CSV table of C-alpha atoms and ligand atoms in Angstrom, one decimal:
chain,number,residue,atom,x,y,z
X,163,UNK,CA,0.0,0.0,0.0
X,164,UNK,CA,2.9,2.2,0.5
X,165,UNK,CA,4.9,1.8,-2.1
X,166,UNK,CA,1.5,2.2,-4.4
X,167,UNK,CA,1.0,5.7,-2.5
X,168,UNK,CA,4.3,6.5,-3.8
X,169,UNK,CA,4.3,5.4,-6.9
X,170,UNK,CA,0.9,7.2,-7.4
X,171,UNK,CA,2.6,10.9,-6.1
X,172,UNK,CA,0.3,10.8,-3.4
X,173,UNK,CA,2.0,11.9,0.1
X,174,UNK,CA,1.0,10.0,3.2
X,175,UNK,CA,-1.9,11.3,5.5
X,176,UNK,CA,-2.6,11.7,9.0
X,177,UNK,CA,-5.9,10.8,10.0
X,178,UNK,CA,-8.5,13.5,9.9
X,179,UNK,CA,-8.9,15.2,12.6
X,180,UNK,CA,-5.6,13.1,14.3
X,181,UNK,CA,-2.7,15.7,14.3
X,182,UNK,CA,1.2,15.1,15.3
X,183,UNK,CA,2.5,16.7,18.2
X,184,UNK,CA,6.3,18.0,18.2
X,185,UNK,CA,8.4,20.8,18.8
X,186,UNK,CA,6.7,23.7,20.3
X,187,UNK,CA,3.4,22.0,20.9
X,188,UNK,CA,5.0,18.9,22.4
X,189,UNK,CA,6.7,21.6,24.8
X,190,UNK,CA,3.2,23.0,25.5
X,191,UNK,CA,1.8,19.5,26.3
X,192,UNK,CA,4.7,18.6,28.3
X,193,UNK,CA,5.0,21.8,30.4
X,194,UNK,CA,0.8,21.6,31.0
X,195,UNK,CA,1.0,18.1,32.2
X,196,UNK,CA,3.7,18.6,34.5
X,197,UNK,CA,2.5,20.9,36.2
X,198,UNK,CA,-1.2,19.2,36.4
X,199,UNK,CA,0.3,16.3,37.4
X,200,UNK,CA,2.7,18.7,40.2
X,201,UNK,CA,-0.9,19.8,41.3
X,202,UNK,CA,-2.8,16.3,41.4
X,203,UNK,CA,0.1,15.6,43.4
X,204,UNK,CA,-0.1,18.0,46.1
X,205,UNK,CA,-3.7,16.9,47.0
X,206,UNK,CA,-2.8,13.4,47.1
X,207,UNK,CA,-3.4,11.9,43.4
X,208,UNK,CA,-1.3,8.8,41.7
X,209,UNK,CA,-1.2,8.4,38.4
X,210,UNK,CA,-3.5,5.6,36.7
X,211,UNK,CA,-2.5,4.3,33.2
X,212,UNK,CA,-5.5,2.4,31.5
X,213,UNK,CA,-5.7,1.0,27.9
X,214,UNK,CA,-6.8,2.9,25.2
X,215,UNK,CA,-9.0,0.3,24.1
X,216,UNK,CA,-12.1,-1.2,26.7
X,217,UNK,CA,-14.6,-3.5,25.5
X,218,UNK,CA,-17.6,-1.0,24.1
X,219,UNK,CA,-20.1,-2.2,26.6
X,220,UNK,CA,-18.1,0.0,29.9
X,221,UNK,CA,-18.9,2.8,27.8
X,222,UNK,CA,-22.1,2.2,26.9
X,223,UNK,CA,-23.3,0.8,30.5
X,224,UNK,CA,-21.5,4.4,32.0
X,225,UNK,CA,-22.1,7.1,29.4
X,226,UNK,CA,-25.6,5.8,28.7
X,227,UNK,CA,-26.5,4.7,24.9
X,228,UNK,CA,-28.5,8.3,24.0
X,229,UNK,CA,-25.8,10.3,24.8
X,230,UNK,CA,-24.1,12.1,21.8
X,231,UNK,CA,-20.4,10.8,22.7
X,232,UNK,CA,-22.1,7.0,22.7
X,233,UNK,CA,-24.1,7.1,19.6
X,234,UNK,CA,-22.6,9.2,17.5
X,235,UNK,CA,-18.8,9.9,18.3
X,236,UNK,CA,-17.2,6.1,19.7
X,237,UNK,CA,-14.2,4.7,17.2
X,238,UNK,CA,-16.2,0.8,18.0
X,239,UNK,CA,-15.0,-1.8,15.7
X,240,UNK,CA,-14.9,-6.0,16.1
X,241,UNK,CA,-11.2,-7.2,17.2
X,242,UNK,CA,-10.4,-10.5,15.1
X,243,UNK,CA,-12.0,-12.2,18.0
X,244,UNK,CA,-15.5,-10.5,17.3
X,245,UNK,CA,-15.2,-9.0,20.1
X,246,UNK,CA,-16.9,-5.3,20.2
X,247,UNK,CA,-13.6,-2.9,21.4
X,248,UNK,CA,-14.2,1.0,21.4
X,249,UNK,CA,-11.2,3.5,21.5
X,250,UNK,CA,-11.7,5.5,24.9
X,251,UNK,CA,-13.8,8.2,24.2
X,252,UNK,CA,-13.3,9.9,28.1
X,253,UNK,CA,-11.0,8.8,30.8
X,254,UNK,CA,-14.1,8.1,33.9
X,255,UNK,CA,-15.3,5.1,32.4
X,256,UNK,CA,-11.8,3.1,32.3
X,257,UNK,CA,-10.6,4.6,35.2
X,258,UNK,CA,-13.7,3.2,37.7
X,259,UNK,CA,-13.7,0.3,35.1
X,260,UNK,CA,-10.1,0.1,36.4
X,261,UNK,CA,-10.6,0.6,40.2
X,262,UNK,CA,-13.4,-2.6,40.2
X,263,UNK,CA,-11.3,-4.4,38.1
X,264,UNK,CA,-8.1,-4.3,40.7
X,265,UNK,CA,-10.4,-4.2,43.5
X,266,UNK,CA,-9.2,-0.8,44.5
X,267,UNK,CA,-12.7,-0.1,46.3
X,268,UNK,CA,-11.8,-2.1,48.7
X,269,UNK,CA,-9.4,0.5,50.0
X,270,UNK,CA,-11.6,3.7,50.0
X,271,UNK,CA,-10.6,6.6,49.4
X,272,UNK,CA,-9.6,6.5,46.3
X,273,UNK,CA,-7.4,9.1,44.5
X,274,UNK,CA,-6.1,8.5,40.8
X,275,UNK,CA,-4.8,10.8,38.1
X,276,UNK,CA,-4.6,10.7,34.2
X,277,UNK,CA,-3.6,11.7,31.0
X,278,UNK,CA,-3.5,10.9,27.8
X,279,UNK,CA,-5.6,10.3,24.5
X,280,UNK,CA,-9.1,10.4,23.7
X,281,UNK,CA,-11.3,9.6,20.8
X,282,UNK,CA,-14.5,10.8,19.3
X,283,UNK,CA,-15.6,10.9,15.4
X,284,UNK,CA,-17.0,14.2,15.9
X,285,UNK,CA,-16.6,17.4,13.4
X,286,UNK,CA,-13.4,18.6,13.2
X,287,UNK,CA,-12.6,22.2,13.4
X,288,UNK,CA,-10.8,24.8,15.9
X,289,UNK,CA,-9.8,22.6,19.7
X,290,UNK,CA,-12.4,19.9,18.0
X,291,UNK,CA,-10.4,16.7,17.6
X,292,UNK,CA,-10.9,13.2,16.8
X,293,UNK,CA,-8.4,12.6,18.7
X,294,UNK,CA,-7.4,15.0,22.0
X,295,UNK,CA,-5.7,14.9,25.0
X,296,UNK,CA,-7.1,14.9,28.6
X,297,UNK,CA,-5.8,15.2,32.1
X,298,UNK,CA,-8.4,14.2,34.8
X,299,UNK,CA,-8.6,12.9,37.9
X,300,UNK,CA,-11.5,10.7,40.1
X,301,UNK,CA,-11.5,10.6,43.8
X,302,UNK,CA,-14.2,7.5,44.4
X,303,UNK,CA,-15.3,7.0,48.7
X,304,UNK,CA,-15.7,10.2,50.2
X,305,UNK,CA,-18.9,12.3,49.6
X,306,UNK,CA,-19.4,14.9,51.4
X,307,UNK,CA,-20.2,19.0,49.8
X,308,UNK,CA,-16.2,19.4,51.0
X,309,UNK,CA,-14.8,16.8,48.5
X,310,UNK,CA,-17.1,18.6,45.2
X,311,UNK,CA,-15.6,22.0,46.7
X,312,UNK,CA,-11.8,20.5,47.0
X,313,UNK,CA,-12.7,19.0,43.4
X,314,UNK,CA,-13.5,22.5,41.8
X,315,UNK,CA,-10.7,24.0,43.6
X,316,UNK,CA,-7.9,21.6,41.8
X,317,UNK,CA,-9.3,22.3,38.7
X,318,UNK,CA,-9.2,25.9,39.2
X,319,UNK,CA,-5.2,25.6,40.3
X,320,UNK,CA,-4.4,23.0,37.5
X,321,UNK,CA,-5.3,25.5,35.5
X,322,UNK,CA,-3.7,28.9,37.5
X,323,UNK,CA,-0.8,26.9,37.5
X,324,UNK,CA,-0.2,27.2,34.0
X,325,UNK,CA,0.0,31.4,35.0
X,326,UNK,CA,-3.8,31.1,32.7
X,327,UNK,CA,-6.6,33.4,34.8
X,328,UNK,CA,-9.0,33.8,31.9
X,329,UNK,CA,-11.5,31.5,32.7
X,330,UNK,CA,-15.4,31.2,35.2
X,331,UNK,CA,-16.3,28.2,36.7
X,332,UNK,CA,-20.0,27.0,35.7
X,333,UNK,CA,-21.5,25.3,38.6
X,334,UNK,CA,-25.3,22.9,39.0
X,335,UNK,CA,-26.7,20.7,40.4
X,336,UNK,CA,-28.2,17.2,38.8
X,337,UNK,CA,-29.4,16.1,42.3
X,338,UNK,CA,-30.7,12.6,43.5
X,339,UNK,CA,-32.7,10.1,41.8
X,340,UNK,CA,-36.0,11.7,43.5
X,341,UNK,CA,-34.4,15.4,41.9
X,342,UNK,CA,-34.4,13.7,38.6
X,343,UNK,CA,-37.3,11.8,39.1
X,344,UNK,CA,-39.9,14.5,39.3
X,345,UNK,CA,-37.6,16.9,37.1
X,346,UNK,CA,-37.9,14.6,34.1
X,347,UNK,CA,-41.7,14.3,34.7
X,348,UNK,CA,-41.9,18.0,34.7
X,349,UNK,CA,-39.5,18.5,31.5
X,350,UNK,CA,-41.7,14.9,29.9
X,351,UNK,CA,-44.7,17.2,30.5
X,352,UNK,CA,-43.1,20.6,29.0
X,353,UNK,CA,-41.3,18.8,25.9
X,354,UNK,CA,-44.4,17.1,25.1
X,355,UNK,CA,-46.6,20.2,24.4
X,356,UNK,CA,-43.6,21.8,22.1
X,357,UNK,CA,-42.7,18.0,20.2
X,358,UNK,CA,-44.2,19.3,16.9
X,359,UNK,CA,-41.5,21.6,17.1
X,360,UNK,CA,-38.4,19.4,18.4
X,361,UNK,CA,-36.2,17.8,16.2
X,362,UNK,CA,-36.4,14.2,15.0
X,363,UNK,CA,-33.3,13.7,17.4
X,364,UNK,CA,-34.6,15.7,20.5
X,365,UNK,CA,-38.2,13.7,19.5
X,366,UNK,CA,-36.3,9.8,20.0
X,367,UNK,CA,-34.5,11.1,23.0
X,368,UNK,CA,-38.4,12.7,24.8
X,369,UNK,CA,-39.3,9.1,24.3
X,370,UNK,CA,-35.9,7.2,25.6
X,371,UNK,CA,-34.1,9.8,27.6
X,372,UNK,CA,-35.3,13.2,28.2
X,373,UNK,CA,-32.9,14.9,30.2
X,374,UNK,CA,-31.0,14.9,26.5
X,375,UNK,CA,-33.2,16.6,25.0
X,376,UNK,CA,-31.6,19.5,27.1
X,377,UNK,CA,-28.2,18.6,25.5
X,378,UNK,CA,-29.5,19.6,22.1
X,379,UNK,CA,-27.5,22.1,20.2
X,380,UNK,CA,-30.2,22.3,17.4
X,381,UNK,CA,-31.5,26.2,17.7
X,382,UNK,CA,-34.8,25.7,17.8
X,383,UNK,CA,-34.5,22.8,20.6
X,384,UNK,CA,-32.0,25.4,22.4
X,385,UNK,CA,-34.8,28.2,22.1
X,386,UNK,CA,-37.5,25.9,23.6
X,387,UNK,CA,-34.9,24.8,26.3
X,388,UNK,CA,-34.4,28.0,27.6
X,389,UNK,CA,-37.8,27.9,28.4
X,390,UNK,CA,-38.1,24.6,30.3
X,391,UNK,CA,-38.6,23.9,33.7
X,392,UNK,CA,-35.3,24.5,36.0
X,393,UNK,CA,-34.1,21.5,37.7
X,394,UNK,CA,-32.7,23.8,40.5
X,395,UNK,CA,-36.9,24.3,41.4
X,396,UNK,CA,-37.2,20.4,41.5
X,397,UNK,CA,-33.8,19.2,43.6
X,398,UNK,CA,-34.9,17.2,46.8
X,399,UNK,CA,-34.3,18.8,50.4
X,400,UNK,CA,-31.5,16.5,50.9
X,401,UNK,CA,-30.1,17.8,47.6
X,402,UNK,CA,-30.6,21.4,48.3
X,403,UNK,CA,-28.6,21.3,51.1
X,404,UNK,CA,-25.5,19.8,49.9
X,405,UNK,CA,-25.6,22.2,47.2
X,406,UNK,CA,-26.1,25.4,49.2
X,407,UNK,CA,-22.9,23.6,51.2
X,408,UNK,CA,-21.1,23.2,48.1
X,409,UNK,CA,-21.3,26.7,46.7
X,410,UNK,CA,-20.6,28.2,50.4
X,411,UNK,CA,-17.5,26.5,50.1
X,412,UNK,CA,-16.5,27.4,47.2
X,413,UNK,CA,-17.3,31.1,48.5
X,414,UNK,CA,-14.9,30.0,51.4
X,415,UNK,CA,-12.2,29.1,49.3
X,416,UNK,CA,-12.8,32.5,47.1
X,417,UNK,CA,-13.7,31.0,43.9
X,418,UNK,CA,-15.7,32.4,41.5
X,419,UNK,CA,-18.4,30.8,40.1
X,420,UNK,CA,-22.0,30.9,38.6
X,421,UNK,CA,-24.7,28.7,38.3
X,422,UNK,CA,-25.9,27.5,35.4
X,423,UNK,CA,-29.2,25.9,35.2
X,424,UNK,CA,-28.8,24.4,32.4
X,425,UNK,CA,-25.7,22.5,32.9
X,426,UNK,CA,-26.4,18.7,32.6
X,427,UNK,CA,-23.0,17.7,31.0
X,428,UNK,CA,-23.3,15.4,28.1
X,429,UNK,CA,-22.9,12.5,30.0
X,430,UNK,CA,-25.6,10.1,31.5
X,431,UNK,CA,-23.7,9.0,34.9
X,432,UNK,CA,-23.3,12.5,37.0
X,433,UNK,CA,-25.6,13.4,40.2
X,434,UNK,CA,-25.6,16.3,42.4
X,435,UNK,CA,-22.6,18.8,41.5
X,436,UNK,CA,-21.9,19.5,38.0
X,437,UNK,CA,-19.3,21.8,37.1
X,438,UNK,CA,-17.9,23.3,33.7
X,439,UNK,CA,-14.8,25.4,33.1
X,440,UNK,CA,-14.8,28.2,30.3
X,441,UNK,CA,-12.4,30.8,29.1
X,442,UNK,CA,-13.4,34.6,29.3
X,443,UNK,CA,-11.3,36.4,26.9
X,444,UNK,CA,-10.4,36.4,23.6
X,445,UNK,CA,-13.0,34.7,20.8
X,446,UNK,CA,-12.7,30.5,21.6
X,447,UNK,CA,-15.6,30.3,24.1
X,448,UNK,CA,-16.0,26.4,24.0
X,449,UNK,CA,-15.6,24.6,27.5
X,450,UNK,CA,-11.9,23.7,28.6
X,451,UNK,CA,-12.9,21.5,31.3
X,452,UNK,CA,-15.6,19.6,33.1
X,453,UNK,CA,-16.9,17.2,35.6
X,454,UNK,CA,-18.7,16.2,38.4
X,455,UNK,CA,-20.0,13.8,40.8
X,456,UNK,CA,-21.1,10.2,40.1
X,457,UNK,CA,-23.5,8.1,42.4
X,458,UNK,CA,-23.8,5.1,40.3
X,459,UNK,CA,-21.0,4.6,38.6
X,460,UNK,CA,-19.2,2.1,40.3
X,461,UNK,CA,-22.1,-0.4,41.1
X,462,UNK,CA,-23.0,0.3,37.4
X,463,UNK,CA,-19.5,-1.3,36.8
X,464,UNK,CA,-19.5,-4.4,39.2
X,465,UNK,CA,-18.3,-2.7,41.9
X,466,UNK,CA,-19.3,-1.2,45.2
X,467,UNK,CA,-22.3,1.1,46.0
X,468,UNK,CA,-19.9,4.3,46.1
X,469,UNK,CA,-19.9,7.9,44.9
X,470,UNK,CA,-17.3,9.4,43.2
X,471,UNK,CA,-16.1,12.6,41.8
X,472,UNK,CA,-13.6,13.6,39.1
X,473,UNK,CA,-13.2,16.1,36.1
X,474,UNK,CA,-11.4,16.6,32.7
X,475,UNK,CA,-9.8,19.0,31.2
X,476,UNK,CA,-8.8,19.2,27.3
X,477,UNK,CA,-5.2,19.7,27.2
X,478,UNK,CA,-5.1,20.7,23.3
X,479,UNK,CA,-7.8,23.4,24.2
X,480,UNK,CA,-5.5,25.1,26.8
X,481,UNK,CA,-2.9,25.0,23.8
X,482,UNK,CA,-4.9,26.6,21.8
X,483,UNK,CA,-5.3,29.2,24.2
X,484,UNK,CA,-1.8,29.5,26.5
X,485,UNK,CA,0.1,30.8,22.8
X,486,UNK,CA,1.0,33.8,24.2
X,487,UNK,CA,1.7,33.6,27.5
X,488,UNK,CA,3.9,30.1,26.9
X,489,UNK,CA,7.0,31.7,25.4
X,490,UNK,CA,7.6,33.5,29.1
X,491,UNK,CA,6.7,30.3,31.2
X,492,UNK,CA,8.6,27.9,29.4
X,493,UNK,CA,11.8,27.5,30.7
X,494,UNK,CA,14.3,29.8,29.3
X,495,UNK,CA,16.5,27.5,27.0
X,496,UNK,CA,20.7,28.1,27.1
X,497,UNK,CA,22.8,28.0,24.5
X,498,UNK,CA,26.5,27.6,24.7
X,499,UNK,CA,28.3,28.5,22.0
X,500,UNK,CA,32.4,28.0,21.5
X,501,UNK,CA,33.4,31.2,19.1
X,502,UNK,CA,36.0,28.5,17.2
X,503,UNK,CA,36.9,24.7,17.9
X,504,UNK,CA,39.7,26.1,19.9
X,505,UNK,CA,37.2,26.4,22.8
X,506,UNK,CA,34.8,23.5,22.1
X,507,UNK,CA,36.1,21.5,24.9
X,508,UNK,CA,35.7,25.0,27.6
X,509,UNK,CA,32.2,25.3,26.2
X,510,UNK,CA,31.3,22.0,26.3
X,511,UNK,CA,32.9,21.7,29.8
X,512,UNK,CA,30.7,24.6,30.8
X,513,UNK,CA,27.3,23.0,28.9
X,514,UNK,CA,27.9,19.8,31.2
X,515,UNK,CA,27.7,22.0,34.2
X,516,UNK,CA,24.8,23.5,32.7
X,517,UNK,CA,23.0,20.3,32.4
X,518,UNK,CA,24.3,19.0,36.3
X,519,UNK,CA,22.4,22.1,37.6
X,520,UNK,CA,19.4,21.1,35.6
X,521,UNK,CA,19.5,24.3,33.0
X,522,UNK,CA,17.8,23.1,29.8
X,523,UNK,CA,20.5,23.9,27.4
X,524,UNK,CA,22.6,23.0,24.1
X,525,UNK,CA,25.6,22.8,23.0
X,526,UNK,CA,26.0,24.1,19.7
X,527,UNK,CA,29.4,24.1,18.1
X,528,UNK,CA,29.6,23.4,14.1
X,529,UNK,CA,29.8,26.2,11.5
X,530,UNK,CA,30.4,29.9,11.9
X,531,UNK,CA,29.6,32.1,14.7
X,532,UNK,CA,26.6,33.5,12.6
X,533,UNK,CA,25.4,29.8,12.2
X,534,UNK,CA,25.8,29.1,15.3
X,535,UNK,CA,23.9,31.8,16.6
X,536,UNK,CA,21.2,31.5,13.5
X,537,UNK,CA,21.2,27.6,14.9
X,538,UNK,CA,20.7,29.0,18.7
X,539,UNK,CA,17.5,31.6,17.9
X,540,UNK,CA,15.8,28.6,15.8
X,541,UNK,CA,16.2,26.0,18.6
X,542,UNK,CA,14.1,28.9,20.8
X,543,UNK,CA,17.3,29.5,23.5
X,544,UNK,CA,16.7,33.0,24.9
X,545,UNK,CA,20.3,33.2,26.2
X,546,UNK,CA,23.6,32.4,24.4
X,547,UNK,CA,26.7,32.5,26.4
X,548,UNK,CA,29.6,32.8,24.3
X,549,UNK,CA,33.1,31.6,25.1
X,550,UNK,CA,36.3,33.3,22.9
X,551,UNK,CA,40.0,33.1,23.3
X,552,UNK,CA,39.8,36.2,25.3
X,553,UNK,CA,37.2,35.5,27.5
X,554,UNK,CA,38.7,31.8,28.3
X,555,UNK,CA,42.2,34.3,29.1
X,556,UNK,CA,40.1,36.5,31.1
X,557,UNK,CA,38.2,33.5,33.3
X,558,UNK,CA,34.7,35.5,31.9
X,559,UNK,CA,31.9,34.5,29.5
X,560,UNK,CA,29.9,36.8,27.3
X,561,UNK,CA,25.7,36.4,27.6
X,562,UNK,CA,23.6,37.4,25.2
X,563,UNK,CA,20.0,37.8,25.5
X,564,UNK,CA,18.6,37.2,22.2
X,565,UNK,CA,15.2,38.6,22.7
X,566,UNK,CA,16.1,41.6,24.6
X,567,UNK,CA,15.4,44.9,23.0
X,568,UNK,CA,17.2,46.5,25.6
X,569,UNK,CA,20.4,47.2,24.2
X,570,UNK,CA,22.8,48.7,27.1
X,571,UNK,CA,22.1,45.0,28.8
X,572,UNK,CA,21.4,43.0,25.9
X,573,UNK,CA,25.3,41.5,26.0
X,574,UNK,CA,27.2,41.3,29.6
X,575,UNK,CA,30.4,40.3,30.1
X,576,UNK,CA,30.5,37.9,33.6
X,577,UNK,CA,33.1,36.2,35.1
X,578,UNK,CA,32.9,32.2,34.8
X,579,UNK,CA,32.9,31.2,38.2
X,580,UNK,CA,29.9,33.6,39.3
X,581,UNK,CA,27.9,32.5,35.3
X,582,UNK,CA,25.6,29.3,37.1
X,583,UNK,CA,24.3,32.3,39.6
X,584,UNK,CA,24.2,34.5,37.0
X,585,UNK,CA,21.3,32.4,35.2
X,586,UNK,CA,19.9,31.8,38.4
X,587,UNK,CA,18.8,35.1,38.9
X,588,UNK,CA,18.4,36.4,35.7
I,219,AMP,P1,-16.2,16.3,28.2
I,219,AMP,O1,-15.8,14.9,28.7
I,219,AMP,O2,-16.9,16.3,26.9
I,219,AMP,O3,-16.8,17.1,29.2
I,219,AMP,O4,-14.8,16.9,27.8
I,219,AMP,C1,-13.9,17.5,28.8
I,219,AMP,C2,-13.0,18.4,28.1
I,219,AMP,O5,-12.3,17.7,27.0
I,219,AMP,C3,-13.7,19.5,27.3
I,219,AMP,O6,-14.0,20.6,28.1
I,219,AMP,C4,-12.7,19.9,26.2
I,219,AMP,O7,-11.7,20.7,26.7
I,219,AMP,C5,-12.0,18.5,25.9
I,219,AMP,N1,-12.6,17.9,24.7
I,219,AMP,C6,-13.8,17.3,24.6
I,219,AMP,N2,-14.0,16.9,23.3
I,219,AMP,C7,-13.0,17.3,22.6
I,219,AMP,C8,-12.6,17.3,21.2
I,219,AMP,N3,-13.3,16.6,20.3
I,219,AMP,N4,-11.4,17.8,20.9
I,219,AMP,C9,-10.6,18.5,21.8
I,219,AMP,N5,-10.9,18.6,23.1
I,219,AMP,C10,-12.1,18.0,23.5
């Protein structure tokens, strides 16, 4: 097949909607990760590595079978065994598939971390993938209002860790089953006298699944949603107060947020708190995170009667939006440059140093002192330090700060010993 696309001229594709990650990007995934993964961390998270594949039916006994992810988006296919296999669409599913699997309930609480692909045939265009990167987390055993608030509160440093600020917190409640009991009798009762004007879709889902029809993103549907009944009006006393306690936390722990009404998530397993992140500047206004609590999830999956709470965020979404800010949060990037081979071995003497005190740096030695430099600026180093015959005489080094505008301080002369402090502090 290969050798045919060559011989016809025809270049090799990536799968739609399926892009490469390198270079800068890579950089931005890395850097995000680390630092989610820094936060997880600091509240008490281990990481969790589950296949990519899971046999279809976790995700269609956990996401439920009307939601859009299950019955339009999931990459299913028969294995050779004829076995139905479905590339993971969202990380909750395998992980809680995992935690029954292992018999991790039987150690409760439970705190794991993730990252890593996700697929869903869905339209491509801007941060919409087929395939996308999340980081998320699940903390499974401990409900209380305190563990939704702690939730929120990661997400919110995961991503203020990143130095990003631009974003609100959307906050509801899906409440028990008695909430959702007597809400989806009142919405059954609303939807009904405005199905003439539903679509086909939103028409299937009254009849199998009506909470969905709130999901729509049909504008007609969306218009007659606005005007539904509120689930907030319907949640049970039991519910109402571990909301209240819930959003009084998250007043405690100064977090902004607002509540939306119409927040159900497009997923059929959350109860009580849902939550969705979204940015607040610029013109990309699609959700960079979301999660929530989950009552059923586990005994949905084999495992024990107990609630659990987690979230996602889209990493390649963040990307999208951190451009800017990335260059000055990355770590600055050192170049050390020999002037002729007479100093290679100095400069590379000085680059191993580098690299002992953990200084991202290269060591870039072949062709002119132009090239070199040239070589330096493409590689993204802001800082070259430059070593000469006179500045090996003299014990000094020359820095130069490639992006500096500044020109008084835009080349310093420093003397070797003091040049680790030097980058230090500058
Ligand atoms: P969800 O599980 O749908 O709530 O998704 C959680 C987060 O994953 C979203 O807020 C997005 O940031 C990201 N995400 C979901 N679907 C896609 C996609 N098709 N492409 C890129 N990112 C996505």
């Amino acid at each position: 097949m290969r050798f045919l696309a060559v011989k016809l001229g025809r270049m090799a594709r990536s799968v739609r909607g399926m892009k490469d990650l390198y270079g800068r990007e890579s950089d931005k995934f890395d850097f995000i990760f680390n630092k989610f993964r820094l936060v997880g961390e600091r509240y008490g998270f281990g990481m969790i590595y589950t296949p990519i594949l899971e046999y279809t039916d976790v995700f269609y006994r956990s996401i439920g079978d009307e939601t859009d992810v299950v019955s339009k988006e999931m990459y299913t296919f028969l294995d050779k065994g004829e076995e139905s296999v479905t590339l993971r669409p969202e990380g909750t599913a395998g992980v809680v598939r995992a935690i029954v699997c292992e018999h991790l309930d039987q150690c409760l609480p439970v705190k794991l971390m993730y990252c890593g692909e996700m697929f869903r045939y869905d339209r491509p265009q801007k941060g919409r993938f087929r395939q996308f990167r999340q980081f998320g987390l699940e903390h499974v055993g401990d409900k209380s209002p305190y563990t939704d608030a702690i939730t929120i509160a990661i997400a919110v440093d995961c991503i203020r860790s990143i130095g990003f600020c631009d974003f609100k917190i959307l906050v509801n409640s899906l409440g028990d089953d008695e909430t959702r009991e007597n809400y989806t009798k009142a919405i059954v009762k609303y939807f009904s006298r405005h199905e003439d004007r539903l679509s086909a879709e939103s028409r299937i889902r009254l009849k199998k699944n009506p909470l969905r029809v709130l999901d729509s993103k049909n504008k007609q549907d969306v218009e007659i949603c606005s005007m539904a009944p509120i689930l907030m009006d319907y949640l049970s006393k039991d519910s109402r107060v571990y909301f209240n306690k819930v959003c009084s936390l998250l007043e405690d722990y100064e977090i902004n947020y607002e509540i939306n009404h119409f927040l159900v998530r497009g997923l059929d397993y959350y109860s009580h708190t849902a939550f969705e992140i979204l940015p607040t500047s610029g013109t990309y206004k699609e959700a960079i995170g979301g999660g929530g609590r989950y009552d059923k999830l586990l005994a949905i999956l084999g495992g024990l009667d107990v609630s659990g709470i987690g979230f996602a965020i889209g990493i390649d979404r963040l990307m999208l939006l951190m451009d800017d800010f990335f260059v000055q949060q990355k770590k600055r990037k050192i170049a050390v440059i020999p002037v002729s081979e007479g100093e290679d071995s100095h400069a590379f003497s000085l680059f191993r140093d580098l690299q002992n005190c953990e200084m991202a740096s290269e060591f870039i030695h072949l062709g002119s002192l132009t090239k070199k430099m040239k070589i330096a600026d493409r590689l993204g180093c802001a800082i070259a330090i430059i070593l000469g015959s006179n500045e090996i005489q003299n014990n000094t080094v020359t820095v130069k700060f490639m992006n500096s505008s500044d020109a008084a301080n835009k080349t310093r002369s420093i003397r070797l010993s003091d040049i680790i402090n030097f980058l230090r502090c500058n």
